[in-house]
Short mmCIF file of C-alpha atoms in Angstrom, two decimals:
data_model
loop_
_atom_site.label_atom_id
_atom_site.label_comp_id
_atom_site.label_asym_id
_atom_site.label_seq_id
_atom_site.Cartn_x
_atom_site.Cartn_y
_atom_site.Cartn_z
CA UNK A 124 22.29 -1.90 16.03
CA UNK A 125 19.72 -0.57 18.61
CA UNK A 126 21.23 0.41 21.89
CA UNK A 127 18.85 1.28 25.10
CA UNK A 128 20.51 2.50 27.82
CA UNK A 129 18.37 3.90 30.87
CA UNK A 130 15.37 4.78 28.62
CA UNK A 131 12.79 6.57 30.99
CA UNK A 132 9.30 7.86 30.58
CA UNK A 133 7.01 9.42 32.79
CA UNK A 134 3.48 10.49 32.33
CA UNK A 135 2.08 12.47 35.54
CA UNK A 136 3.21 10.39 38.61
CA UNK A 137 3.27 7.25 36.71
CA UNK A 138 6.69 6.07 34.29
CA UNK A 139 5.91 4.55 31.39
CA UNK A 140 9.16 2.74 30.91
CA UNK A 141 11.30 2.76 33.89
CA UNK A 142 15.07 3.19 33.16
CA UNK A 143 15.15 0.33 30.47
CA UNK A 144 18.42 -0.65 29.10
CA UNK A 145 18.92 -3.08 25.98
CA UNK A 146 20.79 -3.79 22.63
CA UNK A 147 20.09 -5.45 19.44
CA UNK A 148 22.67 -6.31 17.12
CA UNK A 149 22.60 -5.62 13.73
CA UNK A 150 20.83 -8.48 11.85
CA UNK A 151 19.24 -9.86 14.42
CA UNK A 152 14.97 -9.88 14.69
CA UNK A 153 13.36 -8.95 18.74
CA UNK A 154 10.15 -7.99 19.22
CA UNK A 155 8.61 -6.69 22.26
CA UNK A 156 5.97 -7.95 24.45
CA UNK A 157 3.84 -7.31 27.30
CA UNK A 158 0.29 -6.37 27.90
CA UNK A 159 -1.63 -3.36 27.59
CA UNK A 160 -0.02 -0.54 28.67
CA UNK A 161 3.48 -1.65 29.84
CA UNK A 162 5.23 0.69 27.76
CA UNK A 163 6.23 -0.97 24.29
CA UNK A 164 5.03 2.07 21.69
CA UNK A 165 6.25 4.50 24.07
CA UNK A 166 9.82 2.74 23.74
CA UNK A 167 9.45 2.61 20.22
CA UNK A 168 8.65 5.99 20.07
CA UNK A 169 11.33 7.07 22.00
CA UNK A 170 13.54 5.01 19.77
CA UNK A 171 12.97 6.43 16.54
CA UNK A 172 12.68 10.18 18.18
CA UNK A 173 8.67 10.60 18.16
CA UNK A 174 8.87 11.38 21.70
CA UNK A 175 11.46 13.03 23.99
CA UNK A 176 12.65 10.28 26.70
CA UNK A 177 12.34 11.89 30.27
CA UNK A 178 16.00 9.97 31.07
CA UNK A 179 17.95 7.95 28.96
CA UNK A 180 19.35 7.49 25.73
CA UNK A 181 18.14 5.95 22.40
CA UNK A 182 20.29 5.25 19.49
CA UNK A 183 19.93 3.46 16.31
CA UNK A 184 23.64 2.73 14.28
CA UNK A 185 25.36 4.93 16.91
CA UNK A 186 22.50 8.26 16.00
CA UNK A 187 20.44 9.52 18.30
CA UNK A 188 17.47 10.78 16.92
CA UNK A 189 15.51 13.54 18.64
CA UNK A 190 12.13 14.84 18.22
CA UNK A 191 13.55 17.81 16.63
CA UNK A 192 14.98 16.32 13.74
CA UNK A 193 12.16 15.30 11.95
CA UNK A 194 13.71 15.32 8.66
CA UNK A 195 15.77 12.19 9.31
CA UNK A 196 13.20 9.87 10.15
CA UNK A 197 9.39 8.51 8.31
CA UNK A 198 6.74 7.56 9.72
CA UNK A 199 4.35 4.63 8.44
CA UNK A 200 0.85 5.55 7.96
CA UNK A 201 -0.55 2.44 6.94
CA UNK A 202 -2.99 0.74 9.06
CA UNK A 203 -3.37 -2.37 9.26
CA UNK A 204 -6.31 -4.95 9.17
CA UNK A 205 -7.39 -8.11 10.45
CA UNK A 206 -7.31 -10.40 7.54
CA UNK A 207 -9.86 -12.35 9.25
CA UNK A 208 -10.40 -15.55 7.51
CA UNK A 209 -7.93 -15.41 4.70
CA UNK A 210 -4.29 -16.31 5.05
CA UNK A 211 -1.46 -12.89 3.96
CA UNK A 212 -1.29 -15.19 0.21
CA UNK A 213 -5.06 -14.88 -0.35
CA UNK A 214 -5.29 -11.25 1.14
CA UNK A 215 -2.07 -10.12 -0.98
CA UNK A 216 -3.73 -12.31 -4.13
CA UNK A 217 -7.58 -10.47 -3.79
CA UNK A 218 -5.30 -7.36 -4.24
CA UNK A 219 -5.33 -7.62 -8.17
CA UNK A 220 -8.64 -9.15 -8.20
CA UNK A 221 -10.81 -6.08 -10.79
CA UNK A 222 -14.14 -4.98 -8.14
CA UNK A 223 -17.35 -4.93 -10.31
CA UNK A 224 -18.38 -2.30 -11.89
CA UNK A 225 -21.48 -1.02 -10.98
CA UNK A 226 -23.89 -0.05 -13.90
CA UNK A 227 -25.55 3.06 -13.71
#
């Protein structure tokens, strides 16, 4: 379970996220949208404890993680691509495919 309750952010004069409250039950799938710039990394950060809410609390299973304790949380460095013409099966399947060799 995810609980929000009053998350705030403020960079300079302008808040981020503005005292957002929310849950999500365990099990269940939410995404968040919005354009550009209305705040949806910055929750996420706050949520898993990159980044120290400026009101507001974040907890995941009844924790709240803060920025200090590093140790209990990973972050994903993968980046991801645009597949561009190929569906996730043919991307996934070009994965085992042996690149040339190139003969020197």
């Amino acid at each position: 379970m995810i609980e929000v309750e009053n998350l705030t952010q403020v960079f300079g004069d302008k808040a981020a996220v503005d005292d957002l409250t929310f849950t999500v039950g365990s099990g269940t799938v939410t995404g968040l949208l919005g354009p550009n710039g209305a705040g949806k990394s910055t929750t996420m950060r706050m949520i898993v404890g990159l980044d120290r809410p400026a009101r507001g609390s974040a907890r995941v299973n009844g924790e709240d993680f803060r920025p200090a304790e590093h140790t209990r949380r990973a972050r994903d460095p993968r980046n991801y691509a645009d597949l561009g013409p190929f569906s996730v099966t043919t991307a996934v399947e070009m994965g085992g495919i042996e690149p040339p060799s190139i003969a020197g």
